[in-house]
CSV table of C-alpha atoms and ligand atoms in Angstrom, one decimal:
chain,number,residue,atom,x,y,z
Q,29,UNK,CA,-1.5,-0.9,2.1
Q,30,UNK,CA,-2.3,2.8,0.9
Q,31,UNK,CA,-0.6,4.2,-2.3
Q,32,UNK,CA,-0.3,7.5,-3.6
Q,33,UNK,CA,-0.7,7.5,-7.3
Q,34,UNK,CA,0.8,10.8,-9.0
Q,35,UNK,CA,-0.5,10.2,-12.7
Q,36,UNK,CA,-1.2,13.5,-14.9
Q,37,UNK,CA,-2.7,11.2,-18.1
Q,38,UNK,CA,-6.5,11.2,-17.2
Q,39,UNK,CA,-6.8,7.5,-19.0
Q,40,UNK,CA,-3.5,6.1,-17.8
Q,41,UNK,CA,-4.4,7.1,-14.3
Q,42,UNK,CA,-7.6,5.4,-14.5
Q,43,UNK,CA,-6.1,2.0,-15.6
Q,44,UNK,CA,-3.1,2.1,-13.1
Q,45,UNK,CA,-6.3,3.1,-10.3
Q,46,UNK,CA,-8.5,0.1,-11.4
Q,47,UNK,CA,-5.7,-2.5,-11.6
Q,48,UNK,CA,-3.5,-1.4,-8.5
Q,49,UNK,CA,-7.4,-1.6,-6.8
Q,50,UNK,CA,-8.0,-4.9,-7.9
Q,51,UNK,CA,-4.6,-6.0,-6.9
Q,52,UNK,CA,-6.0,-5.3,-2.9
Q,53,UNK,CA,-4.2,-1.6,-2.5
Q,54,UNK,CA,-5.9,1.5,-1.4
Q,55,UNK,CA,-5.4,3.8,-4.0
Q,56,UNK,CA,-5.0,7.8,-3.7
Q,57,UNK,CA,-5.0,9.3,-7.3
Q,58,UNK,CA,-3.3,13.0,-7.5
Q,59,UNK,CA,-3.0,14.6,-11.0
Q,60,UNK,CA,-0.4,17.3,-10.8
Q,61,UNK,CA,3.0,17.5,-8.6
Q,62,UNK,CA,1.6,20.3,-6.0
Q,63,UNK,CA,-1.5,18.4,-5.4
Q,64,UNK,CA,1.1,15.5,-4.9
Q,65,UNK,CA,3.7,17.8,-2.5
Q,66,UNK,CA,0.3,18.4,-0.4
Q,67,UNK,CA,-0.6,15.0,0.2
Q,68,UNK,CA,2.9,13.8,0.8
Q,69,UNK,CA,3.2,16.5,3.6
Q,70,UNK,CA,0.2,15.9,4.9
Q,71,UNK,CA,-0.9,12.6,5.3
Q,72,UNK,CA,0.6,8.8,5.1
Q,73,UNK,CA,1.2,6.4,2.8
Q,74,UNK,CA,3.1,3.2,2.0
Q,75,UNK,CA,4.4,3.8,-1.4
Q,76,UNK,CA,4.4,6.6,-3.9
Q,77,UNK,CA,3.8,5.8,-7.5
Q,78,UNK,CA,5.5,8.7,-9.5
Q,79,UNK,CA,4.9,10.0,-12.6
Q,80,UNK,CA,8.0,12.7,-13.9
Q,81,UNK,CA,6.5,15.0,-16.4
Q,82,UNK,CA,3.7,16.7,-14.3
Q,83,UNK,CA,1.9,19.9,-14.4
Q,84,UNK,CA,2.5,22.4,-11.4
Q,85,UNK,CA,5.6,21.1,-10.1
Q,86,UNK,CA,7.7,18.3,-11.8
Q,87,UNK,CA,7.9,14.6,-10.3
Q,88,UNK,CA,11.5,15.3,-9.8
Q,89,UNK,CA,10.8,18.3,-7.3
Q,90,UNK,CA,8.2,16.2,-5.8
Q,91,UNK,CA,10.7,13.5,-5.0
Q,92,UNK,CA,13.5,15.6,-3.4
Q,93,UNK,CA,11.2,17.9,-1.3
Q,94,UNK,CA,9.7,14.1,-0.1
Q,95,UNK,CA,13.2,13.1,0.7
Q,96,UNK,CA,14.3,16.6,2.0
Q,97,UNK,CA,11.8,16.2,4.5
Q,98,UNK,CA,13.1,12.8,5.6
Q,99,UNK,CA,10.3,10.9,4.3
Q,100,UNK,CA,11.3,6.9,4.0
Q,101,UNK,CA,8.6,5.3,2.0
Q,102,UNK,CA,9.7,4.0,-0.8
Q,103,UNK,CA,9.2,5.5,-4.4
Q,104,UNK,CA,9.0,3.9,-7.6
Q,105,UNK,CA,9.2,6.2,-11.2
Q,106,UNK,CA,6.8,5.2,-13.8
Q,107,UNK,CA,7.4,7.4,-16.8
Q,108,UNK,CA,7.8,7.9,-20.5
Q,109,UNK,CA,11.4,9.2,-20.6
Q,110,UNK,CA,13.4,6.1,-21.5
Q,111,UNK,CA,17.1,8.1,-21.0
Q,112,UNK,CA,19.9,5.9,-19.6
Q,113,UNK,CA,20.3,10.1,-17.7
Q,114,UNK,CA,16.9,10.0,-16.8
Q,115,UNK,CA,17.3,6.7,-14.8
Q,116,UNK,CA,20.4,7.8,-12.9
Q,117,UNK,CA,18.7,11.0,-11.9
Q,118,UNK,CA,15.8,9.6,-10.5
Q,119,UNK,CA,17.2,6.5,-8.9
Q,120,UNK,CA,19.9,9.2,-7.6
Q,121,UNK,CA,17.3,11.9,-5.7
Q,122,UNK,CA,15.5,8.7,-3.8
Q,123,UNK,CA,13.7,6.8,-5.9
Q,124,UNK,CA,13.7,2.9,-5.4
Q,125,UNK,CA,12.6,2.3,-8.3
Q,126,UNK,CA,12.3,3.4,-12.1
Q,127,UNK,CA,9.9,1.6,-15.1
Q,128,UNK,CA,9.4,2.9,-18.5
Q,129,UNK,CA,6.0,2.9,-19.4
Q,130,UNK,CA,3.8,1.0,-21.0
Q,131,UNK,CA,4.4,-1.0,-17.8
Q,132,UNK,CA,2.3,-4.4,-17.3
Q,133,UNK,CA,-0.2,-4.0,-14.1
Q,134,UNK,CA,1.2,-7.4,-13.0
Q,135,UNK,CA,4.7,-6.2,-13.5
Q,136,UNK,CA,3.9,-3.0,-11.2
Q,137,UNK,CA,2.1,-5.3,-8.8
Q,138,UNK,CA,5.5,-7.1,-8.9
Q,139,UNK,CA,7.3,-4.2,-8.0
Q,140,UNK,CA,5.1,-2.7,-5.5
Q,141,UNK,CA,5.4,-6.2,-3.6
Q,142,UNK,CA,9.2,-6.3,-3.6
Q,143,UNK,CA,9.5,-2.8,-2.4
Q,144,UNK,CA,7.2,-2.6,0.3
Q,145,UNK,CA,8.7,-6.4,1.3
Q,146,UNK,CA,12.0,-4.3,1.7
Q,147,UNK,CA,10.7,-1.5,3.7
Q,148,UNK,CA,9.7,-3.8,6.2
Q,149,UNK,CA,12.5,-5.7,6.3
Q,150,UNK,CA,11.3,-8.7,4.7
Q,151,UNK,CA,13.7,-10.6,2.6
Q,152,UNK,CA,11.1,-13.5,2.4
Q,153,UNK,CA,8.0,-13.1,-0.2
Q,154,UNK,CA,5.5,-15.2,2.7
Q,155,UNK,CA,4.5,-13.6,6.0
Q,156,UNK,CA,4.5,-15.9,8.8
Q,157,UNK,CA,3.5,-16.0,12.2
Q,158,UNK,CA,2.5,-19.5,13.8
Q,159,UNK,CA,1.3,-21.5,12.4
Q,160,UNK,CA,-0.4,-18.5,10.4
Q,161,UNK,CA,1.3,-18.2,6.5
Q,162,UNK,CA,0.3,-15.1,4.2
Q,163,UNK,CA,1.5,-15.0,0.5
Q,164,UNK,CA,0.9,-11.5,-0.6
Q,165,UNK,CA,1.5,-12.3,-4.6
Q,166,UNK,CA,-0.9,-15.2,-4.2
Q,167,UNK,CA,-3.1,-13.4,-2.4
Q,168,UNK,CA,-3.4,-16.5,0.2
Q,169,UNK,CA,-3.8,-17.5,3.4
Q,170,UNK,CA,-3.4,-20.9,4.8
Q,171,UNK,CA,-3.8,-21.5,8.8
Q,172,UNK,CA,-1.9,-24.7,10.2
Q,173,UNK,CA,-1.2,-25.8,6.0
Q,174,UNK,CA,-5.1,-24.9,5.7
Q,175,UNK,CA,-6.0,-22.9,2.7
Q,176,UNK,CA,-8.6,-19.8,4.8
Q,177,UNK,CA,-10.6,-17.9,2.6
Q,178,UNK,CA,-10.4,-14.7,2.9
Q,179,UNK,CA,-12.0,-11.1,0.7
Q,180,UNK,CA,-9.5,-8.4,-0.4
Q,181,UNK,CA,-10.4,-6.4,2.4
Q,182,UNK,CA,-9.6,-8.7,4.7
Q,183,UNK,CA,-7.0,-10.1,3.8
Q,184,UNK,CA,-5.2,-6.3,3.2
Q,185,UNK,CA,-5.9,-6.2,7.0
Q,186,UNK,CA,-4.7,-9.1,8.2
Q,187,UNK,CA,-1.4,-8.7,5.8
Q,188,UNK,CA,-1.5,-4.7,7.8
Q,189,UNK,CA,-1.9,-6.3,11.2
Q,190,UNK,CA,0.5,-9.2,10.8
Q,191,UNK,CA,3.0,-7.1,9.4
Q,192,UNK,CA,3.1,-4.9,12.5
Q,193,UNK,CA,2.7,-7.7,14.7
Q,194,UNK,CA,3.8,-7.1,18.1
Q,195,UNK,CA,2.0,-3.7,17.5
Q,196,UNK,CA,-1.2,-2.1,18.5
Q,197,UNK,CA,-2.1,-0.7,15.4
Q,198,UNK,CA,-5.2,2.4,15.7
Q,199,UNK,CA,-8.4,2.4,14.1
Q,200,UNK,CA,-6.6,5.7,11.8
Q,201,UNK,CA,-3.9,3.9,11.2
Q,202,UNK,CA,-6.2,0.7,9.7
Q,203,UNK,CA,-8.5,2.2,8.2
Q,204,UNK,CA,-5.8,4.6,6.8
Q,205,UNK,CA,-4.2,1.1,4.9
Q,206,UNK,CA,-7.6,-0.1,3.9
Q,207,UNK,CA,-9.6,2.6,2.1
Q,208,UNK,CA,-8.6,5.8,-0.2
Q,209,UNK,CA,-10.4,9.0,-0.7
Q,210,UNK,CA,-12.6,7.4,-3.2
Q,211,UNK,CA,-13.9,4.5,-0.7
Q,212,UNK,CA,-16.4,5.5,1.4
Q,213,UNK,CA,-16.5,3.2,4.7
Q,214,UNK,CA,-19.3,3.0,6.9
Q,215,UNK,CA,-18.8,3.6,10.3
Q,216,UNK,CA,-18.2,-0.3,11.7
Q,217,UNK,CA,-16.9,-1.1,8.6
Q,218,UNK,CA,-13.8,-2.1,10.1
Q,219,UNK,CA,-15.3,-4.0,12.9
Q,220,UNK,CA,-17.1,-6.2,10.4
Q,221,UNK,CA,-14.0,-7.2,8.8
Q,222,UNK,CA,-12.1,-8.2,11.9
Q,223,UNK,CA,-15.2,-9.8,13.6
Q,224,UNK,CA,-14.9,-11.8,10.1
Q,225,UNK,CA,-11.3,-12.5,10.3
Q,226,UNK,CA,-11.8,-13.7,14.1
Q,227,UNK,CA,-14.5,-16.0,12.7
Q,228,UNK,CA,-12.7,-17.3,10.4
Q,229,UNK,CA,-9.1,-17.4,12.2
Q,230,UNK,CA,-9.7,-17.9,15.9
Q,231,UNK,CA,-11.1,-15.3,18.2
Q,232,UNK,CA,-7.3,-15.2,19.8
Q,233,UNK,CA,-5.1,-13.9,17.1
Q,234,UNK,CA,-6.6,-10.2,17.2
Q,235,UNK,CA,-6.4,-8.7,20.1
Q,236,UNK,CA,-9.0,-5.4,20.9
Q,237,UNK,CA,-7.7,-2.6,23.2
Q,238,UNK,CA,-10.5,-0.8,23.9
Q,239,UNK,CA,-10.5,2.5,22.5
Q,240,UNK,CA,-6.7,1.9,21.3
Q,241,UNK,CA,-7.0,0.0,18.6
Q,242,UNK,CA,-6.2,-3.7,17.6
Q,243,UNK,CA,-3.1,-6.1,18.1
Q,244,UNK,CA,-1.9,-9.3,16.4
Q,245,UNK,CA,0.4,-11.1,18.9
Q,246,UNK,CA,3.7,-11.8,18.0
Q,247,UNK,CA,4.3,-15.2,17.7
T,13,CA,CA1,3.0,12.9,-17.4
């Protein structure tokens, strides 16, 4: 699950990287609203994290040229400005979300769970397939009612590959959900974690297509 982060507050912005990081996301971290426009337009990601009062070109601006372009992914408004007005506005150009900071990191965690649960049609806070159960809050995996221990890494994978089940999902496209600008992966690094997750889960449940990508069967 890749974020982009649109934070102008040097120190805020590092505290919202380092907890939405530990919390298992890849994190991209822009610091003005061009910068943010760019990245939008250009490449893919799972959820924005929006600041409103930004240098360059104001979060509002980067929210209606994201949804003038027909971009889906959901948006949640993390700001200062506590107006009733403000609220309206933003949930009103696209956003899907609005907190007033000082926000907890476990409350945004909370948030970013629920939304992204929504944009793929989940109504359900556990992922299941099989006998196969993921609880994204928890962080938890249990196979057949067995608790599998699993590293962030992996277990952002498996949540990636299970929610596109059905799917073959590219190496891009992985990789894409597992690492921001800021991690550096080494060229098998993504092998590694699915031979892991095949050792740990059964050598059946991922799939390789050679030169495609990987699959997790649907049911
Ligand atoms: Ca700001």
């Amino acid at each position: 699950m890749r974020l982009l982060l649109v934070e102008d507050d040097p120190q805020l912005g590092d505290g919202l990287m380092a907890g939405l990081r530990q919390a298992g996301y890849a994190v991209d971290w822009v610091k003005d609203g061009v910068a943010a426009d760019h990245s939008l337009a250009s490449e893919t990601f799972d959820l924005l994290v929006l600041d409103l009062g930004l240098p360059r070109l104001a979060g509002m601006d980067v929210l209606k040229r994201l949804r003038s372009r027909g971009q889906i992914l959901p948006v949640l408004i993390l700001t200062a400005r506590d107006a009733t007005g403000d609220k309206i506005a933003g949930l009103d150009c696209g956003a899907d979300d609005y907190l007033v900071k000082p926000v907890a990191i476990d409350e945004l965690a909370a948030r970013i769970r629920a939304l992204t649960r929504r944009a793929t049609g989940r109504t359900q806070p556990l992922l299941h397939l099989g006998d196969l159960s993921i609880d994204p809050a928890a962080r938890a995996v249990t196979q057949a009612g067995e608790p599998v221990q699993l590293s962030l890494r992996e277990f952002s994978l498996l949540q990636t590959l299970v929610e596109n089940a059905g799917r073959v999902m590219t190496r891009a496209q992985l990789e894409s959900s597992l690492y921001g600008w800021h991690d550096e992966p080494d060229s098998n690094a993504l092998e590694v974690h699915i031979h892991h997750l095949r050792k740990k889960l059964g050598n059946e449940r991922i799939k390789t297509l050679r030169g495609v990508g990987y699959l997790v069967p649907k049911g």
